[in-house]
Amino acid sequence: MNTRQTLSIFTQGNNSHRPSRVSITTTSINDEHDLHINEVNNLPLIDPHRRRSSRLNSLRFLPDNILLAVFSYLTPLDLIRCTRVCHRWHLLVSHHSHLWRRLFLRPDSSNGYTGAVHVRRLDLFIHAIATRFNSSLIYIDLPIELITIEVLRELAIRCPNLEYLTLDFSSAMQLHDFSDLNEFPCNLKRLCICLSEVIFLEGFMRRIYSFLSSLRTLHIIGTLEKSSLISTSSPEETDNYETINISKIKANAPNLHTINLYGVGFIDDNHVEAIASGCIHLECLALNFCTQVTGTSFKNLMNRCRKLKCLLLQNTGIQSEPIMAVNWSTTQISELDLSSTDLNEQAFLYFFSMISKLNYLAVPYCDGFTDEVLNLLMTRGVLNGCRALDFSNTVNLNIETVYRLLTSFTNVSYQLEALSYTGHIGITEQFWSDCIRYLHRIKILVIGTSHSWFKQITRRIHIDQILEACAVNCPQLRRLEIQWDPETLRLNENSSKFIDHLRIRCIYLSSFVLSDGPYYEGVKANFERAERCGVVRTTTMYQTSIVSALSFYNELKFN
């Protein structure tokens, strides 16, 4: 049955100061359209029925295989828009399921960058699973509105190759009735569950435990409890309820290689103990922001999970005594994140005296990481061949020790692909001009000190020397962040020449983050004149991290 849909476009005319509304009525071929789009475009006010684009006319001479190759690079939202162009494009997009391999579903979303789609009619979406997505679909994320028996049954029956599934319960206030749920995708490799603050998921999970045996990666994304923000709250208000049973999941998913429990408030050492008892193939464990984990379970974890290589403990409550009770020399740990932990110097010395090699080390905001600890790492050669280092805001680590590491130990500096060293007011442009000469393979570089009332920088930084050093020595640079504020940066009238050098020689540079101010505006204009828009960004909106240097980074991405 033919249906009619209206695409409302709000346009801004060239000579008008008020947006005008243009309604474009399109006739669909069938009833599979389930999206209404409201967006802002800079289209001229021209009658769409009279406007004929020569570029669009030339596309009709392209063969189907060329058009399908072009469509394969588009997001799901763009594909839906293409179905409204003409009858031929509608047939190509609708009847070639390989175009719909990844589907991002979000409520009230029309974000063209991620291609998120908002489903308004559940019945049409279920029909599209069978007719449009079927066996080609490998990834889908479902908001709470679409986590129903009917949708999960269709995914299980129609999409046998579905490997990645995200179930977002974060905005849920109540669940659907899953008592009749008997079908669930059974070939999943990666499952992500976003928890709700108020919903217990045991009733739902009980229906799907038997389908999780193929899982290799598990993400459970927690919520920020309101009580954690209030230091004077009563004990009743600070209770963290176990909204999902971790022990039952690990018992039904024995092949897990990666477990990410990000910000789950109820996770403690008992849960880590349960994971250790059943996940002997575990290679990566991320417990970031699990504040109740103290490390008392790490001894059993390391004894049982012999394949564990990556351990991420940012903002956890780990203590020095349990860490010193583990025989780290028998482990394979090579990637470690101890950001914002309270380990003392003795614990660091004990740990690094037993670890043989590290490919990734992040210790920002660690007061126990001192010169003696870094000297131990350099003496033992633990950092030889290391890909990524983060020494930001290590107040007890002197600049001279880091300078010696980067300039004298070439086995480290020549292999570095990511480096973050910020928060030290004594660093000048000469420090970075000398060190950058040894960072030939660097791809991510974060430097500088962000402005604040307790870190007043008395000397000014000559930014041109740093840019020139990057342009000459870092041809593979992809992301650069300079945190010094505009009052600290010093430049001359030829500063644009050094910006040109960086832009021309660092051809892979995709993100250049600066503090908002006149220098940022000048750099942004320089890149935009060269048609490299979106490269220059502000520290108020963007933050550069070295986490992409993790070998398990792709597994740790949960959407």
C-alpha positions as a printed NumPy array, in Angstrom:
array([[  0.   ,   0.   ,   0.   ],
       [  1.415,   3.402,  -0.945],
       [  2.021,   5.843,   1.854],
       [  2.907,   9.525,   1.833],
       [  5.457,  11.211,   4.051],
       [  6.449,  14.814,   4.569],
       [ 10.065,  15.873,   4.923],
       [ 10.155,  19.23 ,   6.679],
       [ 13.262,  21.265,   5.959],
       [ 13.92 ,  24.545,   7.717],
       [ 16.024,  26.685,   5.417],
       [ 17.738,  30.016,   5.776],
       [ 17.433,  32.271,   2.753],
       [ 20.309,  34.419,   1.584],
       [ 18.411,  37.674,   2.019],
       [ 16.256,  36.682,   4.947],
       [ 16.962,  36.903,   8.67 ],
       [ 14.222,  34.494,   9.611],
       [ 14.134,  30.801,   8.693],
       [ 11.412,  29.776,   6.297],
       [  9.725,  26.415,   6.063],
       [  9.57 ,  24.399,   2.909],
       [  7.49 ,  21.245,   2.804],
       [  8.554,  18.568,   0.371],
       [  6.05 ,  15.8  ,  -0.144],
       [  7.418,  12.495,  -1.351],
       [  5.605,   9.337,  -2.279],
       [  7.127,   6.102,  -1.061],
       [  7.062,   2.842,  -2.939],
       [  5.971,   0.745,  -0.005],
       [  5.328,   1.091,   3.692],
       [  8.86 ,   0.43 ,   4.911],
       [  9.623,   4.081,   5.678],
       [  9.665,   4.576,   9.407],
       [ 11.608,   7.821,   9.794],
       [ 10.59 ,  11.471,   9.838],
       [ 13.498,  13.897,   9.702],
       [ 13.569,  17.466,  10.955],
       [ 16.874,  19.151,  10.216],
       [ 18.537,  22.452,   9.449],
       [ 20.067,  22.909,   6.   ],
       [ 21.55 ,  25.91 ,   4.234],
       [ 19.511,  25.357,   1.064],
       [ 18.389,  28.333,  -1.031],
       [ 14.699,  29.106,  -1.211],
       [ 13.969,  27.549,  -4.591],
       [ 10.919,  25.611,  -5.619],
       [ 12.071,  21.955,  -5.393],
       [  9.812,  20.943,  -8.298],
       [ 11.513,  23.46 , -10.614],
       [ 15.077,  22.951,  -9.418],
       [ 17.009,  20.331, -11.421],
       [ 20.628,  19.64 , -10.506],
       [ 22.952,  18.714, -13.357],
       [ 25.108,  16.798, -10.904],
       [ 22.154,  14.683,  -9.826],
       [ 21.134,  14.081, -13.433],
       [ 24.594,  12.772, -14.261],
       [ 24.326,  10.158, -11.509],
       [ 21.575,   8.297, -13.324],
       [ 24.105,   7.182, -15.936],
       [ 26.195,   5.358, -13.331],
       [ 25.759,   1.576, -13.28 ],
       [ 24.197,  -0.064, -10.266],
       [ 27.443,  -1.567,  -8.985],
       [ 29.113,   1.871,  -8.846],
       [ 26.17 ,   3.378,  -6.971],
       [ 26.148,   0.474,  -4.518],
       [ 29.869,   0.972,  -3.898],
       [ 29.196,   4.638,  -3.094],
       [ 26.227,   3.762,  -0.877],
       [ 28.388,   1.344,   1.125],
       [ 30.23 ,   4.334,   2.653],
       [ 27.053,   6.032,   3.894],
       [ 25.52 ,   5.892,   7.355],
       [ 22.064,   4.329,   7.857],
       [ 20.533,   7.797,   8.156],
       [ 22.05 ,   8.853,   4.83 ],
       [ 20.806,   5.657,   3.2  ],
       [ 17.271,   6.423,   4.318],
       [ 17.584,   9.886,   2.79 ],
       [ 18.802,   8.333,  -0.473],
       [ 15.601,   6.298,  -0.741],
       [ 13.72 ,   9.584,  -1.205],
       [ 15.781,  10.745,  -4.184],
       [ 14.214,   8.585,  -6.884],
       [ 12.577,   5.244,  -7.584],
       [ 15.849,   3.622,  -8.698],
       [ 17.791,   4.663,  -5.591],
       [ 14.946,   3.464,  -3.414],
       [ 15.093,   0.006,  -4.969],
       [ 18.886,  -0.189,  -4.731],
       [ 19.007,   0.818,  -1.08 ],
       [ 16.001,  -1.241,  -0.016],
       [ 16.823,  -4.479,  -1.808],
       [ 20.568,  -4.776,  -1.142],
       [ 20.852,  -5.87 ,   2.444],
       [ 24.669,  -5.696,   2.52 ],
       [ 24.322,  -1.909,   2.842],
       [ 22.737,  -2.384,   6.265],
       [ 25.571,  -4.054,   8.146],
       [ 25.614,  -1.594,  11.068],
       [ 22.527,   0.08 ,  12.506],
       [ 22.531,   2.75 ,  15.221],
       [ 19.104,   3.363,  16.722],
       [ 18.576,   6.28 ,  19.058],
       [ 15.402,   8.096,  20.175],
       [ 14.792,  11.559,  18.685],
       [ 18.066,  11.478,  16.795],
       [ 19.042,  12.686,  13.348],
       [ 22.794,  12.946,  13.852],
       [ 24.352,  12.615,  10.45 ],
       [ 27.862,  12.034,  11.816],
       [ 27.034,   8.784,  13.568],
       [ 24.099,   7.944,  11.332],
       [ 21.764,   7.369,  14.268],
       [ 18.171,   6.6  ,  13.273],
       [ 14.985,   7.197,  15.226],
       [ 12.355,   4.498,  14.763],
       [  8.827,   5.869,  15.069],
       [  6.818,   2.767,  14.155],
       [  7.735,  -0.547,  15.719],
       [  5.766,  -2.659,  13.251],
       [  7.574,  -1.182,  10.252],
       [ 10.946,  -1.691,  11.931],
       [ 10.182,  -5.359,  12.578],
       [  9.185,  -5.715,   8.924],
       [ 12.458,  -4.048,   7.866],
       [ 14.5  ,  -6.55 ,   9.912],
       [ 13.16 ,  -9.36 ,   7.749],
       [ 13.155,  -7.583,   4.383],
       [ 15.993,  -5.068,   4.513],
       [ 18.586,  -6.116,   7.104],
       [ 18.29 ,  -9.927,   7.496],
       [ 21.516, -11.942,   7.113],
       [ 23.821,  -8.954,   6.438],
       [ 23.292,  -7.23 ,   9.785],
       [ 26.316,  -7.635,  12.083],
       [ 25.867,  -4.736,  14.538],
       [ 22.824,  -3.099,  16.096],
       [ 22.215,  -1.022,  19.187],
       [ 18.736,  -0.952,  20.679],
       [ 17.322,   1.765,  22.948],
       [ 14.877,   0.745,  25.635],
       [ 11.862,   1.407,  23.375],
       [ 13.016,  -1.306,  20.957],
       [ 14.092,  -3.954,  23.474],
       [ 10.951,  -6.05 ,  23.138],
       [ 10.144,  -9.723,  22.663],
       [  9.12 ,  -9.149,  19.051],
       [ 12.325,  -7.306,  18.069],
       [ 14.655,  -9.786,  19.801],
       [ 12.785, -12.717,  18.235],
       [ 13.111, -11.235,  14.74 ],
       [ 16.826, -10.559,  15.261],
       [ 17.33 , -14.147,  16.405],
       [ 15.434, -15.64 ,  13.459],
       [ 16.247, -13.249,  10.609],
       [ 19.818, -12.139,  11.45 ],
       [ 21.997, -15.235,  11.932],
       [ 25.221, -13.24 ,  11.402],
       [ 24.522, -10.666,  14.108],
       [ 27.695, -10.443,  16.212],
       [ 27.529,  -7.14 ,  18.104],
       [ 24.501,  -6.136,  20.159],
       [ 24.004,  -3.142,  22.466],
       [ 21.058,  -3.077,  24.871],
       [ 20.618,   0.417,  26.295],
       [ 18.569,   0.359,  29.505],
       [ 20.093,   3.614,  30.792],
       [ 16.915,   5.668,  30.369],
       [ 14.518,   2.896,  31.445],
       [ 11.978,   3.512,  34.171],
       [ 10.28 ,   0.152,  33.664],
       [ 10.825,  -2.957,  31.556],
       [  8.645,  -4.812,  29.107],
       [  7.335,  -8.223,  30.082],
       [  9.942, -10.787,  28.983],
       [  8.314, -13.863,  30.528],
       [  7.576, -15.233,  27.023],
       [ 11.029, -14.486,  25.599],
       [ 12.343, -17.75 ,  24.159],
       [ 14.465, -16.504,  21.237],
       [ 17.606, -14.381,  21.437],
       [ 20.601, -13.957,  19.069],
       [ 22.85 , -16.919,  19.835],
       [ 25.959, -16.134,  17.751],
       [ 26.936, -12.927,  19.508],
       [ 30.606, -12.124,  19.966],
       [ 30.124,  -8.8  ,  21.742],
       [ 27.343,  -7.763,  24.102],
       [ 26.972,  -4.346,  25.7  ],
       [ 24.433,  -3.685,  28.466],
       [ 23.926,  -0.108,  29.653],
       [ 22.459,  -0.248,  33.142],
       [ 19.639,   1.821,  34.554],
       [ 19.695,   3.552,  37.925],
       [ 16.353,   2.104,  38.986],
       [ 15.767,  -1.099,  36.992],
       [ 16.773,  -4.603,  38.11 ],
       [ 17.563,  -6.713,  35.045],
       [ 17.618, -10.176,  36.595],
       [ 14.215, -11.085,  35.168],
       [ 15.358, -10.22 ,  31.654],
       [ 18.809, -11.753,  32.041],
       [ 17.34 , -15.04 ,  33.271],
       [ 15.752, -15.489,  29.844],
       [ 18.972, -14.934,  27.859],
       [ 21.719, -16.628,  29.924],
       [ 21.618, -19.776,  27.803],
       [ 22.304, -17.76 ,  24.613],
       [ 25.573, -16.17 ,  25.79 ],
       [ 28.015, -19.072,  25.378],
       [ 29.57 , -17.572,  22.211],
       [ 30.437, -14.211,  23.825],
       [ 34.042, -13.024,  23.619],
       [ 33.553,  -9.424,  24.775],
       [ 31.232,  -8.162,  27.505],
       [ 30.553,  -4.503,  28.304],
       [ 28.494,  -3.498,  31.305],
       [ 28.234,   0.275,  31.491],
       [ 27.225,   1.614,  34.9  ],
       [ 25.58 ,   4.816,  36.029],
       [ 26.855,   7.74 ,  38.047],
       [ 25.058,   7.395,  41.364],
       [ 23.75 ,  10.675,  42.751],
       [ 24.858,   9.636,  46.218],
       [ 28.484,   9.524,  45.101],
       [ 28.344,  13.263,  44.465],
       [ 27.117,  14.055,  47.973],
       [ 29.708,  13.461,  50.669],
       [ 27.25 ,  14.058,  53.512],
       [ 24.684,  11.499,  52.37 ],
       [ 23.452,   8.864,  54.779],
       [ 24.46 ,   5.176,  54.461],
       [ 21.007,   4.326,  53.153],
       [ 21.5  ,   6.762,  50.285],
       [ 24.942,   5.399,  49.374],
       [ 23.899,   1.752,  48.959],
       [ 24.709,   0.361,  45.514],
       [ 22.28 ,  -2.325,  44.451],
       [ 23.37 ,  -5.218,  42.247],
       [ 21.073,  -4.574,  39.299],
       [ 22.621,  -7.377,  37.238],
       [ 24.157, -10.696,  38.28 ],
       [ 27.796, -10.789,  37.139],
       [ 28.403, -14.292,  38.518],
       [ 25.675, -15.864,  36.393],
       [ 26.908, -14.11 ,  33.267],
       [ 30.467, -15.419,  33.627],
       [ 29.116, -18.919,  34.348],
       [ 27.214, -18.925,  31.05 ],
       [ 29.928, -17.205,  28.994],
       [ 33.126, -19.2  ,  29.622],
       [ 34.884, -17.948,  26.464],
       [ 35.103, -14.284,  27.47 ],
       [ 38.349, -12.622,  26.393],
       [ 37.484,  -8.995,  27.241],
       [ 35.398,  -7.707,  30.145],
       [ 34.68 ,  -4.001,  30.562],
       [ 32.827,  -2.988,  33.737],
       [ 32.888,   0.783,  33.347],
       [ 31.536,   2.774,  36.264],
       [ 29.459,  -0.032,  37.781],
       [ 28.95 ,   1.113,  41.359],
       [ 28.285,  -2.276,  42.958],
       [ 31.336,  -4.072,  41.528],
       [ 33.76 ,  -5.09 ,  44.291],
       [ 36.473,  -7.675,  44.857],
       [ 33.939, -10.482,  45.246],
       [ 32.823,  -9.922,  41.653],
       [ 36.429,  -9.89 ,  40.45 ],
       [ 36.934, -13.153,  42.358],
       [ 33.925, -14.646,  40.553],
       [ 35.296, -13.532,  37.185],
       [ 38.656, -15.106,  37.995],
       [ 37.048, -18.43 ,  38.839],
       [ 35.305, -18.862,  35.492],
       [ 37.077, -16.843,  32.781],
       [ 40.381, -18.618,  32.227],
       [ 40.666, -17.148,  28.689],
       [ 40.465, -13.56 ,  29.927],
       [ 42.987, -11.228,  28.25 ],
       [ 41.651,  -7.763,  29.066],
       [ 39.885,  -6.589,  32.246],
       [ 38.736,  -2.961,  32.542],
       [ 37.465,  -1.838,  35.946],
       [ 37.638,   1.914,  35.407],
       [ 35.615,   3.912,  37.947],
       [ 34.689,   0.81 ,  39.964],
       [ 35.536,   2.541,  43.211],
       [ 34.809,  -0.425,  45.493],
       [ 37.551,  -2.599,  43.987],
       [ 40.518,  -2.603,  46.403],
       [ 42.684,  -5.315,  44.852],
       [ 42.293,  -8.102,  47.419],
       [ 41.103, -10.432,  44.653],
       [ 44.034,  -9.76 ,  42.309],
       [ 46.158, -12.593,  43.683],
       [ 43.607, -15.205,  42.631],
       [ 42.888, -13.283,  39.426],
       [ 46.524, -13.469,  38.33 ],
       [ 46.911, -17.096,  39.383],
       [ 43.866, -18.26 ,  37.402],
       [ 43.77 , -15.898,  34.403],
       [ 47.221, -16.61 ,  33.028],
       [ 46.453, -14.973,  29.674],
       [ 45.594, -11.565,  31.171],
       [ 47.593,  -8.874,  29.351],
       [ 45.636,  -5.646,  29.815],
       [ 44.525,  -4.323,  33.222],
       [ 42.751,  -0.951,  33.396],
       [ 42.213,   0.371,  36.927],
       [ 41.559,   4.079,  36.472],
       [ 39.874,   5.698,  39.479],
       [ 39.527,   2.447,  41.399],
       [ 40.064,   2.072,  45.133],
       [ 43.044,  -0.286,  44.878],
       [ 45.367,  -0.248,  47.892],
       [ 49.092,  -0.797,  48.184],
       [ 49.069,  -3.856,  50.463],
       [ 46.988,  -6.147,  48.194],
       [ 49.052,  -5.115,  45.164],
       [ 52.269,  -6.071,  46.977],
       [ 50.816,  -9.493,  47.803],
       [ 50.708, -10.539,  44.134],
       [ 53.581, -12.273,  42.363],
       [ 53.537, -10.105,  39.233],
       [ 56.606, -11.793,  37.736],
       [ 54.506, -14.768,  36.623],
       [ 51.91 , -12.623,  34.823],
       [ 51.763, -11.431,  31.222],
       [ 50.585,  -7.89 ,  32.038],
       [ 51.854,  -5.534,  29.33 ],
       [ 49.214,  -2.784,  29.295],
       [ 48.436,  -0.988,  32.545],
       [ 46.337,   2.028,  33.53 ],
       [ 46.645,   3.175,  37.152],
       [ 45.308,   6.701,  36.679],
       [ 44.098,   8.512,  39.808],
       [ 44.895,   5.674,  42.209],
       [ 46.36 ,   6.004,  45.703],
       [ 49.236,   3.528,  45.422],
       [ 52.327,   4.655,  47.308],
       [ 55.903,   4.722,  46.045],
       [ 56.745,   1.399,  47.693],
       [ 53.899,  -0.353,  45.862],
       [ 55.041,   1.084,  42.516],
       [ 58.638,  -0.007,  43.148],
       [ 57.513,  -3.511,  44.072],
       [ 55.232,  -3.799,  41.063],
       [ 57.704,  -2.516,  38.458],
       [ 60.566,  -4.565,  39.89 ],
       [ 58.649,  -7.704,  38.856],
       [ 57.013,  -6.676,  35.567],
       [ 59.263,  -7.536,  32.619],
       [ 57.808,  -5.373,  29.858],
       [ 55.12 ,  -2.734,  29.371],
       [ 53.674,  -1.606,  26.041],
       [ 51.208,   0.866,  27.579],
       [ 51.504,   2.76 ,  30.873],
       [ 49.19 ,   5.478,  32.201],
       [ 49.886,   6.938,  35.667],
       [ 48.41 ,  10.485,  35.663],
       [ 47.441,  11.932,  39.045],
       [ 49.501,   9.261,  40.841],
       [ 51.433,  10.839,  43.72 ],
       [ 53.33 ,   7.603,  44.32 ],
       [ 54.931,   7.654,  40.864],
       [ 58.251,   9.359,  41.6  ],
       [ 61.696,   9.817,  40.079],
       [ 62.894,   6.655,  41.775],
       [ 60.081,   4.656,  40.154],
       [ 60.816,   5.984,  36.667],
       [ 64.558,   5.419,  37.152],
       [ 63.768,   1.809,  38.039],
       [ 61.755,   1.429,  34.835],
       [ 64.598,   2.883,  32.774],
       [ 67.284,   0.788,  34.477],
       [ 65.402,  -2.488,  34.008],
       [ 64.386,  -1.653,  30.425],
       [ 60.702,  -2.231,  31.19 ],
       [ 59.68 ,   0.584,  28.819],
       [ 61.854,  -0.492,  25.885],
       [ 59.552,  -0.659,  22.891],
       [ 56.647,   0.928,  24.81 ],
       [ 53.948,   2.383,  22.518],
       [ 52.159,   4.794,  24.886],
       [ 52.988,   6.757,  28.05 ],
       [ 50.928,   9.132,  30.175],
       [ 52.793,  11.012,  32.926],
       [ 50.359,  13.924,  33.229],
       [ 50.001,  15.656,  36.596],
       [ 52.496,  13.424,  38.398],
       [ 53.519,  16.017,  40.979],
       [ 56.38 ,  13.984,  42.456],
       [ 57.994,  13.251,  39.092],
       [ 60.64 ,  15.817,  38.136],
       [ 60.925,  17.237,  34.641],
       [ 64.62 ,  16.339,  34.411],
       [ 63.854,  12.628,  34.807],
       [ 61.278,  12.656,  31.994],
       [ 63.696,  14.676,  29.835],
       [ 66.366,  12.019,  30.342],
       [ 63.913,   9.269,  29.417],
       [ 62.882,  10.938,  26.149],
       [ 66.319,  12.112,  25.026],
       [ 68.757,   9.48 ,  26.347],
       [ 66.762,   6.241,  26.145],
       [ 66.125,   5.99 ,  22.423],
       [ 64.767,   2.451,  22.786],
       [ 61.779,   4.173,  24.398],
       [ 61.42 ,   7.486,  22.565],
       [ 61.936,   6.09 ,  19.047],
       [ 59.113,   3.581,  19.543],
       [ 56.565,   5.865,  21.226],
       [ 53.312,   6.328,  19.335],
       [ 51.386,   8.197,  22.047],
       [ 52.636,  10.54 ,  24.781],
       [ 50.768,  12.71 ,  27.27 ],
       [ 52.775,  14.91 ,  29.622],
       [ 50.801,  17.855,  30.967],
       [ 50.249,  19.746,  34.207],
       [ 53.845,  20.859,  34.891],
       [ 54.335,  24.615,  34.93 ],
       [ 58.131,  24.431,  34.684],
       [ 58.2  ,  23.01 ,  31.148],
       [ 59.289,  25.435,  28.421],
       [ 59.34 ,  25.298,  24.645],
       [ 63.01 ,  24.255,  24.793],
       [ 62.05 ,  21.052,  26.62 ],
       [ 59.646,  20.02 ,  23.878],
       [ 61.846,  21.222,  21.017],
       [ 64.599,  18.924,  22.291],
       [ 62.343,  15.943,  23.082],
       [ 60.186,  16.006,  19.944],
       [ 63.325,  15.425,  17.852],
       [ 63.316,  11.832,  19.176],
       [ 59.583,  11.133,  18.677],
       [ 59.71 ,  10.064,  15.035],
       [ 56.828,   7.58 ,  15.306],
       [ 54.554,   9.677,  17.49 ],
       [ 50.888,   9.762,  16.48 ],
       [ 49.25 ,  11.251,  19.587],
       [ 50.904,  14.087,  21.53 ],
       [ 49.352,  15.958,  24.473],
       [ 51.411,  18.762,  26.058],
       [ 51.035,  21.983,  28.028],
       [ 49.317,  23.047,  31.215],
       [ 45.72 ,  24.16 ,  31.322],
       [ 45.145,  27.516,  33.005],
       [ 43.739,  27.534,  36.537],
       [ 43.923,  29.666,  39.653],
       [ 46.362,  27.324,  41.432],
       [ 48.76 ,  26.887,  38.468],
       [ 49.91 ,  30.321,  37.421],
       [ 52.623,  30.126,  34.754],
       [ 55.061,  33.009,  35.054],
       [ 56.959,  32.415,  31.801],
       [ 55.492,  32.451,  28.309],
       [ 55.775,  29.593,  25.818],
       [ 56.99 ,  30.163,  22.26 ],
       [ 54.476,  28.053,  20.369],
       [ 56.138,  28.451,  16.96 ],
       [ 59.19 ,  26.405,  17.999],
       [ 56.989,  23.529,  19.12 ],
       [ 54.968,  23.503,  15.877],
       [ 58.148,  23.569,  13.808],
       [ 59.608,  20.656,  15.785],
       [ 56.426,  18.64 ,  15.177],
       [ 56.395,  19.495,  11.469],
       [ 60.016,  18.456,  10.978],
       [ 60.194,  15.343,  13.17 ],
       [ 56.671,  13.887,  13.419],
       [ 55.362,  12.999,   9.94 ],
       [ 52.875,  10.455,  11.339],
       [ 51.275,  12.856,  13.815],
       [ 47.505,  12.395,  13.917],
       [ 46.342,  14.113,  17.1  ],
       [ 47.972,  17.057,  18.82 ],
       [ 46.722,  18.886,  21.904],
       [ 48.396,  21.998,  23.358],
       [ 46.784,  23.018,  26.635],
       [ 48.522,  26.334,  27.386],
       [ 46.073,  29.236,  27.562],
       [ 46.271,  32.244,  25.181],
       [ 47.929,  34.438,  27.85 ],
       [ 50.802,  31.95 ,  28.143],
       [ 51.455,  31.384,  24.427],
       [ 53.943,  33.674,  22.683],
       [ 54.086,  34.112,  18.911],
       [ 55.448,  36.548,  16.332],
       [ 54.221,  38.109,  13.125],
       [ 55.454,  35.116,  11.082],
       [ 53.524,  32.59 ,  13.129],
       [ 51.335,  31.659,  10.15 ],
       [ 54.424,  30.289,   8.398],
       [ 54.923,  27.689,  11.144],
       [ 51.242,  26.774,  11.04 ],
       [ 51.633,  26.207,   7.288],
       [ 54.602,  23.91 ,   7.903],
       [ 52.628,  21.804,  10.372],
       [ 49.601,  21.568,   8.077],
       [ 51.622,  20.697,   4.97 ],
       [ 54.059,  18.217,   6.484],
       [ 51.756,  16.46 ,   8.961],
       [ 49.306,  15.262,   6.333],
       [ 47.645,  12.752,   8.678],
       [ 46.791,  15.351,  11.322],
       [ 43.06 ,  15.017,  11.997],
       [ 42.744,  16.754,  15.398],
       [ 44.579,  19.846,  16.642],
       [ 43.223,  21.012,  20.015],
       [ 44.007,  24.493,  21.39 ],
       [ 42.668,  26.783,  24.095],
       [ 40.029,  29.148,  22.808],
       [ 41.43 ,  32.551,  21.91 ],
       [ 43.012,  34.633,  19.11 ],
       [ 45.676,  32.022,  18.331],
       [ 43.046,  29.299,  18.042],
       [ 41.031,  31.453,  15.638],
       [ 44.09 ,  32.07 ,  13.481],
       [ 45.048,  28.393,  13.313],
       [ 41.478,  27.394,  12.528],
       [ 41.237,  29.923,   9.699],
       [ 44.54 ,  28.679,   8.286],
       [ 43.354,  25.055,   8.123],
       [ 39.927,  25.992,   6.766],
       [ 41.455,  28.032,   3.927],
       [ 43.243,  24.826,   2.935],
       [ 39.89 ,  22.957,   3.035],
       [ 40.822,  20.987,   6.138],
       [ 37.77 ,  21.87 ,   8.173],
       [ 37.114,  20.233,  11.52 ],
       [ 40.789,  19.631,  12.338],
       [ 41.302,  22.56 ,  14.739],
       [ 39.241,  22.282,  17.919],
       [ 39.018,  23.852,  21.372],
       [ 39.903,  22.359,  24.752],
       [ 36.456,  23.401,  26.005],
       [ 34.822,  20.876,  23.665],
       [ 37.482,  18.228,  23.02 ],
       [ 40.014,  16.255,  25.033],
       [ 42.764,  14.094,  23.58 ],
       [ 43.596,  10.739,  25.139],
       [ 46.133,   7.999,  24.477],
       [ 43.638,   5.151,  24.991],
       [ 43.488,   4.401,  21.263],
       [ 47.064,   3.075,  21.587],
       [ 45.745,   0.102,  23.56 ],
       [ 45.924,  -3.131,  21.608],
       [ 42.423,  -3.939,  22.932],
       [ 41.014,  -0.533,  22.007],
       [ 38.638,  -1.845,  19.331],
       [ 37.294,  -4.43 ,  21.749],
       [ 36.787,  -1.811,  24.452],
       [ 34.659,   0.439,  22.238],
       [ 31.103,  -0.326,  23.214],
       [ 29.154,   1.657,  20.566]])
